[in-house]
Backbone as JSON, one array per atom type, in Angstrom:
{
  "sequence": "MQNNHAGEAAETFGFLLLPQFSMLALSSAVEPLRAANRLSGQKLYSWRLLTVDGEPLHSSSHMQVLADGSLDQCGRPDYLVVVASLDVQQLRDSGVTASLRRLARNGCRLGALSTGSYLLAWAGLLQGHRCTVHWENLDAFREDFPDLDVTGELYEIDGQRLTCAGGTASMDMMLNLIADAH",
  "N": [[53.69, -65.32, 51.34], [52.32, -63.69, 48.69], [50.69, -64.49, 45.13], [51.58, -63.6, 42.25], [48.98, -62.02, 39.63], [47.15, -63.81, 37.84], [48.55, -64.3, 34.91], [50.07, -62.75, 34.85], [53.45, -61.32, 34.11], [57.04, -62.27, 34.41], [59.19, -60.35, 37.09], [61.64, -58.66, 35.0], [65.36, -58.92, 35.5], [67.82, -57.45, 33.99], [71.08, -58.18, 35.14], [74.7, -56.74, 34.44], [77.64, -57.06, 34.8], [80.69, -56.05, 35.91], [84.35, -55.7, 34.72], [86.81, -57.58, 37.67], [84.19, -57.78, 38.84], [81.94, -57.98, 42.15], [82.14, -60.37, 43.1], [80.21, -62.12, 45.8], [78.48, -60.11, 45.83], [76.86, -60.36, 43.26], [75.8, -63.22, 44.23], [74.79, -63.12, 46.65], [72.11, -60.39, 46.02], [70.97, -62.73, 43.51], [69.83, -65.16, 45.0], [67.69, -63.79, 46.67], [65.84, -63.74, 44.56], [65.48, -65.94, 43.61], [65.49, -68.09, 45.98], [62.61, -66.69, 46.09], [60.7, -67.43, 43.72], [61.25, -70.13, 44.84], [59.99, -70.61, 46.13], [57.68, -69.45, 46.2], [56.15, -70.56, 44.06], [56.04, -69.55, 41.53], [56.42, -68.53, 38.99], [57.84, -65.91, 39.79], [59.94, -63.73, 39.4], [63.35, -63.23, 36.91], [65.86, -63.46, 35.57], [68.98, -61.5, 33.8], [72.69, -62.45, 32.92], [75.28, -60.28, 32.18], [77.07, -58.65, 29.91], [79.7, -56.11, 29.23], [80.29, -56.58, 26.32], [79.59, -59.68, 25.47], [80.57, -61.82, 26.64], [82.79, -63.71, 28.3], [83.51, -62.61, 32.14], [86.02, -62.27, 34.54], [86.0, -62.98, 38.21], [86.71, -60.53, 40.7], [87.16, -62.72, 42.57], [88.77, -64.48, 40.14], [86.91, -66.4, 39.58], [85.39, -67.65, 36.68], [82.12, -66.03, 34.0], [79.7, -66.81, 32.82], [78.34, -65.41, 30.69], [74.86, -64.18, 29.17], [74.05, -61.95, 27.85], [75.01, -59.52, 25.94], [75.19, -56.05, 26.85], [73.46, -54.27, 25.01], [72.15, -55.15, 24.06], [70.19, -55.84, 26.08], [67.27, -55.75, 25.84], [64.89, -53.66, 27.8], [65.29, -53.92, 30.18], [62.74, -54.69, 33.89], [64.48, -54.11, 36.14], [67.75, -52.82, 35.92], [70.66, -53.15, 36.85], [73.99, -52.39, 38.05], [76.68, -54.24, 38.93], [79.46, -54.11, 40.28], [83.02, -53.91, 42.08], [86.35, -53.92, 42.23], [88.19, -51.64, 41.67], [86.96, -49.17, 40.56], [87.23, -46.77, 39.68], [88.67, -46.88, 36.99], [86.88, -48.48, 35.26], [85.69, -46.3, 33.71], [83.36, -45.24, 30.9], [82.34, -44.21, 28.41], [80.13, -45.26, 26.48], [79.37, -47.28, 28.27], [77.07, -45.9, 30.31], [75.96, -44.36, 28.41], [74.42, -46.47, 27.08], [73.28, -47.03, 29.67], [71.77, -44.22, 30.86], [69.31, -44.55, 28.63], [68.61, -46.72, 29.43], [67.21, -45.76, 31.44], [66.15, -43.76, 30.46], [63.42, -44.78, 29.15], [62.42, -45.83, 31.26], [63.0, -48.22, 32.26], [64.39, -49.14, 35.75], [67.54, -48.79, 37.82], [69.97, -49.92, 39.2], [72.73, -50.22, 41.71], [75.28, -52.8, 43.5], [77.6, -52.61, 45.32], [80.19, -50.97, 44.0], [78.75, -49.96, 42.25], [77.85, -48.31, 41.45], [79.2, -45.44, 41.2], [78.72, -46.24, 38.27], [76.14, -44.95, 38.18], [76.56, -42.67, 39.13], [78.73, -40.82, 37.36], [76.76, -41.06, 34.54], [74.93, -39.24, 35.51], [72.83, -40.36, 37.28], [71.78, -40.2, 39.35], [71.52, -38.05, 40.16], [69.34, -36.35, 42.98], [68.29, -38.4, 44.09], [68.33, -40.21, 47.33], [71.7, -42.16, 48.15], [74.2, -44.24, 47.92], [76.98, -47.05, 48.55], [80.08, -49.49, 48.18], [81.62, -49.14, 51.32], [84.32, -49.15, 52.26], [84.9, -47.4, 49.88], [83.06, -45.0, 50.3], [83.78, -42.61, 51.98], [85.6, -41.59, 49.89], [84.11, -41.2, 46.76], [82.12, -39.43, 48.27], [83.37, -36.76, 47.79], [83.97, -37.39, 45.52], [81.45, -37.09, 44.11], [80.3, -34.41, 45.22], [77.21, -33.5, 45.1], [75.06, -35.07, 45.15], [73.52, -36.6, 47.18], [74.79, -38.86, 49.6], [74.99, -41.7, 51.38], [75.24, -43.49, 54.65], [74.24, -46.02, 54.31], [73.3, -49.22, 54.14], [71.33, -50.0, 52.38], [69.86, -48.48, 49.34], [66.81, -47.85, 48.55], [65.13, -45.44, 47.06], [62.89, -44.44, 44.47], [63.39, -44.84, 41.15], [65.6, -45.62, 41.8], [68.28, -47.74, 42.71], [70.87, -48.06, 44.92], [73.25, -50.19, 46.68], [75.84, -51.28, 49.01], [76.72, -53.67, 48.81], [78.42, -57.18, 48.95], [77.31, -58.25, 51.24], [75.11, -57.31, 51.89], [73.87, -56.83, 49.02], [72.12, -59.34, 49.02], [70.65, -58.22, 52.2], [69.18, -56.01, 50.39], [67.67, -56.43, 48.33], [66.18, -58.58, 49.93], [64.26, -56.97, 51.17], [63.11, -55.82, 48.66], [61.64, -56.92, 47.13], [59.63, -58.02, 49.63], [58.29, -55.69, 49.32], [56.56, -55.71, 46.97], [55.74, -58.82, 47.81]],
  "CA": [[54.46, -64.78, 49.36], [51.19, -63.49, 47.4], [50.49, -64.83, 43.39], [50.86, -62.53, 40.54], [47.83, -62.07, 38.61], [47.08, -65.08, 36.69], [49.05, -63.84, 33.21], [50.89, -61.39, 34.97], [54.42, -61.34, 33.75], [57.86, -61.31, 36.17], [60.19, -59.23, 37.33], [63.33, -58.43, 34.85], [66.7, -57.92, 35.44], [69.41, -57.7, 33.66], [72.91, -58.22, 36.29], [75.61, -55.92, 34.27], [78.83, -57.68, 35.91], [82.01, -55.3, 35.46], [85.58, -56.69, 35.62], [87.47, -57.3, 39.42], [83.07, -57.36, 39.95], [81.82, -59.04, 43.44], [80.71, -62.66, 43.55], [79.35, -61.99, 46.52], [77.49, -59.37, 45.64], [75.86, -60.69, 43.01], [75.12, -64.23, 44.7], [73.37, -61.92, 47.11], [71.3, -60.52, 44.42], [70.03, -62.99, 42.62], [69.12, -65.59, 45.32], [67.08, -64.47, 46.86], [65.37, -63.87, 43.48], [65.41, -67.2, 43.09], [63.93, -68.41, 46.71], [60.81, -66.1, 46.03], [60.13, -68.4, 43.51], [60.46, -72.03, 44.49], [58.57, -70.34, 48.18], [56.03, -69.1, 44.86], [55.38, -72.0, 43.23], [55.92, -69.18, 40.37], [58.69, -67.45, 38.02], [58.46, -63.97, 40.59], [61.03, -63.49, 39.42], [63.95, -63.78, 35.68], [67.45, -62.45, 35.55], [70.08, -63.14, 32.77], [73.89, -61.85, 33.57], [75.19, -59.05, 31.32], [78.71, -57.64, 30.15], [79.57, -55.41, 28.22], [80.64, -56.94, 25.25], [78.27, -60.24, 25.93], [82.1, -62.1, 26.52], [82.7, -64.01, 29.77], [84.15, -62.04, 33.06], [86.63, -62.75, 35.88], [85.33, -61.56, 38.85], [86.99, -59.95, 41.31], [87.15, -63.44, 42.65], [89.47, -64.9, 39.69], [86.06, -66.52, 39.25], [84.94, -67.11, 35.62], [81.2, -66.62, 34.58], [79.32, -66.62, 31.49], [77.23, -64.18, 30.33], [74.17, -64.36, 29.34], [73.86, -61.35, 26.0], [75.44, -57.91, 25.89], [74.38, -54.33, 27.6], [73.65, -53.81, 23.9], [70.87, -56.91, 23.61], [69.25, -56.8, 26.91], [66.52, -54.76, 26.03], [64.98, -53.22, 28.37], [64.26, -55.58, 31.91], [62.05, -54.37, 34.71], [65.43, -53.18, 36.56], [69.17, -53.42, 35.18], [71.9, -53.09, 38.09], [75.38, -52.48, 37.71], [78.14, -55.5, 39.96], [81.63, -53.88, 40.36], [83.82, -53.89, 42.51], [88.05, -52.98, 42.15], [88.75, -50.55, 40.66], [85.81, -48.59, 39.24], [87.3, -46.0, 38.79], [89.66, -47.79, 35.0], [85.89, -48.8, 34.46], [84.69, -45.38, 33.28], [83.05, -46.05, 29.94], [80.97, -43.86, 28.08], [79.35, -46.07, 25.67], [78.26, -47.43, 29.5], [76.55, -44.46, 30.79], [74.66, -44.08, 27.65], [73.09, -47.54, 28.03], [72.1, -46.54, 31.32], [70.87, -43.33, 30.75], [68.94, -44.78, 27.66], [68.23, -47.37, 29.73], [66.98, -45.22, 31.94], [64.63, -42.53, 29.76], [62.98, -45.98, 28.77], [61.18, -46.4, 32.15], [63.59, -48.33, 33.21], [64.97, -48.63, 37.12], [68.91, -48.64, 37.18], [70.21, -49.72, 40.58], [73.9, -50.59, 42.34], [75.94, -52.83, 43.99], [79.33, -52.26, 45.53], [80.88, -49.87, 43.75], [78.14, -49.82, 41.32], [76.78, -46.82, 42.57], [79.97, -44.59, 40.6], [78.44, -45.15, 37.57], [74.95, -43.68, 37.96], [77.21, -41.71, 38.71], [78.41, -40.76, 36.08], [76.09, -41.24, 33.9], [73.59, -38.54, 36.25], [71.52, -40.76, 37.13], [72.05, -40.85, 40.69], [71.06, -36.76, 40.98], [68.39, -35.99, 43.21], [68.06, -39.46, 44.77], [69.36, -40.94, 47.81], [72.31, -43.65, 47.25], [75.16, -45.65, 48.9], [78.05, -47.47, 48.23], [80.92, -49.67, 49.32], [81.9, -48.35, 52.47], [86.04, -48.37, 50.99], [84.58, -46.14, 48.54], [82.01, -43.62, 50.31], [84.69, -40.43, 51.6], [85.5, -40.88, 48.28], [82.11, -41.29, 46.12], [81.2, -38.48, 48.51], [84.31, -36.42, 47.8], [84.07, -37.13, 43.43], [80.35, -36.26, 43.8], [79.44, -33.44, 46.05], [76.29, -32.43, 45.21], [74.6, -36.0, 45.78], [72.27, -37.62, 48.61], [74.71, -40.23, 49.58], [74.93, -41.8, 52.63], [76.35, -44.53, 55.29], [73.61, -46.81, 54.64], [74.01, -50.6, 53.41], [71.44, -50.22, 50.65], [68.67, -47.13, 49.56], [66.0, -47.69, 47.57], [64.26, -44.07, 46.1], [62.12, -43.6, 43.35], [62.85, -45.7, 40.19], [66.64, -46.49, 42.03], [68.48, -48.5, 44.09], [72.32, -48.09, 45.3], [73.98, -50.94, 48.31], [77.04, -51.17, 49.65], [77.95, -54.88, 48.42], [78.25, -58.49, 50.06], [75.61, -59.39, 51.75], [74.08, -55.62, 51.76], [73.06, -57.17, 48.66], [70.98, -59.71, 49.62], [68.95, -57.14, 52.91], [68.17, -54.81, 49.52], [66.56, -57.85, 47.14], [64.86, -58.71, 50.43], [63.08, -55.82, 50.87], [62.63, -55.5, 46.8], [60.54, -58.55, 47.35], [59.06, -57.91, 50.83], [57.75, -54.79, 49.23], [55.61, -56.38, 45.95], [55.15, -59.62, 48.1]],
  "C": [[52.68, -64.64, 48.84], [51.63, -63.65, 45.58], [50.66, -63.4, 43.47], [49.78, -62.9, 40.44], [48.54, -63.42, 37.94], [47.19, -64.73, 34.66], [50.3, -63.08, 33.31], [52.57, -61.57, 34.41], [56.1, -61.91, 35.24], [58.76, -60.9, 35.53], [60.69, -59.94, 36.03], [63.84, -58.0, 35.08], [67.16, -58.38, 35.85], [70.4, -57.68, 34.74], [74.66, -57.04, 35.31], [77.03, -55.78, 34.8], [80.36, -56.66, 34.41], [82.69, -56.23, 35.52], [85.54, -56.31, 36.84], [85.46, -57.72, 39.95], [82.68, -58.78, 41.42], [81.37, -59.96, 43.3], [79.29, -62.71, 44.43], [78.69, -62.06, 46.61], [76.34, -60.02, 44.68], [75.01, -62.01, 43.08], [73.82, -63.84, 45.04], [72.24, -61.17, 47.12], [70.25, -61.58, 43.91], [69.51, -64.7, 43.35], [68.3, -65.92, 46.17], [65.41, -64.1, 45.85], [64.86, -65.43, 42.95], [64.67, -68.24, 44.28], [62.4, -67.65, 47.21], [60.05, -66.84, 45.24], [60.33, -69.53, 43.29], [59.67, -71.78, 45.74], [56.7, -70.37, 47.54], [55.51, -69.94, 44.94], [55.52, -71.27, 42.07], [56.91, -67.65, 40.14], [57.41, -66.31, 38.56], [59.07, -63.51, 38.99], [62.33, -63.78, 38.27], [65.4, -62.9, 35.8], [68.53, -62.43, 34.36], [70.81, -61.31, 33.45], [74.42, -61.46, 32.3], [76.91, -58.87, 31.3], [78.41, -57.22, 28.71], [79.17, -55.63, 26.93], [79.78, -59.37, 24.69], [79.75, -61.85, 25.55], [82.02, -62.14, 28.07], [83.31, -63.04, 30.6], [84.88, -63.08, 34.35], [86.38, -61.69, 36.99], [86.53, -61.2, 40.02], [87.88, -61.25, 42.79], [88.1, -65.14, 42.52], [88.36, -65.59, 39.21], [85.7, -66.18, 37.44], [83.57, -67.26, 34.84], [80.65, -66.37, 33.59], [77.87, -65.77, 31.27], [76.68, -64.58, 29.02], [73.61, -63.44, 27.83], [75.56, -60.91, 27.03], [74.66, -56.98, 26.88], [73.5, -54.07, 26.33], [71.81, -53.78, 23.9], [70.67, -57.62, 24.59], [67.88, -56.31, 26.97], [66.14, -53.72, 27.07], [63.97, -53.93, 29.44], [63.49, -54.35, 32.6], [63.27, -53.22, 36.09], [66.66, -53.43, 35.97], [69.96, -52.91, 36.62], [73.14, -53.86, 37.68], [76.05, -53.25, 39.51], [78.93, -54.61, 39.79], [81.64, -53.77, 41.73], [85.12, -53.0, 43.02], [87.86, -53.05, 41.17], [88.3, -49.59, 39.87], [86.16, -47.86, 38.23], [88.32, -45.35, 37.04], [87.53, -48.19, 34.51], [84.99, -47.63, 33.77], [84.4, -45.61, 31.67], [81.43, -44.73, 29.16], [80.18, -44.53, 27.13], [77.89, -46.98, 26.92], [77.24, -46.8, 29.66], [76.33, -44.17, 29.42], [73.44, -45.35, 26.93], [72.42, -47.47, 29.15], [71.1, -45.6, 30.55], [69.29, -43.73, 29.76], [67.82, -45.8, 28.25], [66.24, -46.91, 30.83], [65.26, -44.14, 31.9], [63.57, -44.13, 29.48], [62.59, -46.71, 29.97], [62.17, -47.58, 33.23], [64.29, -48.84, 34.47], [66.64, -49.44, 37.65], [68.87, -49.15, 38.89], [71.82, -50.73, 40.59], [74.28, -51.36, 43.12], [77.25, -52.92, 44.25], [79.65, -50.7, 44.48], [80.5, -48.88, 42.27], [77.76, -48.51, 40.66], [77.76, -45.24, 41.39], [79.12, -45.08, 39.28], [77.17, -45.31, 37.24], [75.56, -43.35, 37.46], [77.29, -40.99, 37.61], [78.4, -40.5, 35.06], [75.3, -40.39, 34.38], [72.68, -39.21, 36.65], [71.34, -40.79, 38.57], [71.46, -39.0, 41.59], [68.97, -36.55, 41.81], [67.58, -37.17, 43.64], [69.58, -39.78, 45.9], [70.35, -42.44, 47.33], [73.72, -43.36, 48.44], [76.34, -46.76, 47.44], [78.75, -48.59, 48.91], [80.82, -49.24, 50.29], [83.62, -48.63, 52.57], [85.21, -47.14, 50.77], [83.72, -45.29, 49.38], [83.14, -42.59, 50.93], [85.24, -40.12, 50.8], [84.36, -40.51, 47.63], [82.27, -39.23, 46.82], [82.32, -37.26, 48.28], [84.14, -36.1, 46.13], [82.48, -36.25, 43.41], [79.92, -35.41, 45.04], [78.3, -32.77, 46.33], [74.65, -33.58, 45.35], [74.7, -36.21, 46.75], [73.45, -38.77, 48.59], [74.66, -40.36, 51.0], [75.52, -43.46, 53.46], [75.71, -45.93, 55.06], [73.9, -47.96, 54.43], [73.27, -50.38, 52.84], [69.87, -48.62, 50.82], [68.15, -47.8, 48.78], [65.24, -46.44, 47.09], [64.43, -44.01, 44.79], [62.85, -45.29, 42.1], [65.22, -45.99, 40.15], [67.52, -47.1, 42.96], [70.33, -49.2, 44.33], [72.35, -49.55, 46.94], [75.45, -50.89, 47.99], [77.68, -53.32, 48.97], [77.48, -55.3, 48.9], [76.69, -58.52, 50.34], [74.71, -58.11, 51.9], [73.18, -56.2, 50.04], [71.43, -57.5, 48.55], [68.99, -58.66, 50.42], [68.35, -56.16, 51.09], [67.45, -56.25, 48.17], [65.89, -58.23, 48.36], [64.12, -58.28, 50.4], [62.36, -55.59, 49.77], [61.15, -56.54, 47.21], [59.68, -58.65, 48.02], [57.78, -56.79, 50.49], [56.07, -54.73, 48.28], [55.39, -57.79, 46.01], [54.54, -59.16, 48.61]]
}
């Protein structure tokens, strides 16, 4: 792994957890960042777990996770990644989509794990970008968003957007990001 240049700050990730988020997708995204830090002997990456209101949240496997803060308290991380899973159609929230648009305007790279792609699509932030979603939702997503370039790939990294099918595909996507940077 290449070393960071002296004094260079760690790249920051905010993981926005939505109700019933996939613990597997989250862990598969965070662990490569942790391993990159350990293997490099440097703090290449930092991350915060966020919820809409900053309160603890249960995953789809009923594990409760404590948040480091709320979406409105996240500032502008280098990456904001939406982590969703079950019943994402019930999570449409105009406040969240407005926050995602604000982050995009301010240069934040936006991503989605599993069904988190729905939130980026609802916010109009996947136009002009290849994207993907969890395989169980692929046909419905294509039907809901016929103007998007939706693929069946495990992950897509296209400019300022990164999306993946969730689960262990999150690890593949993050390892690709790390390999490109280091």
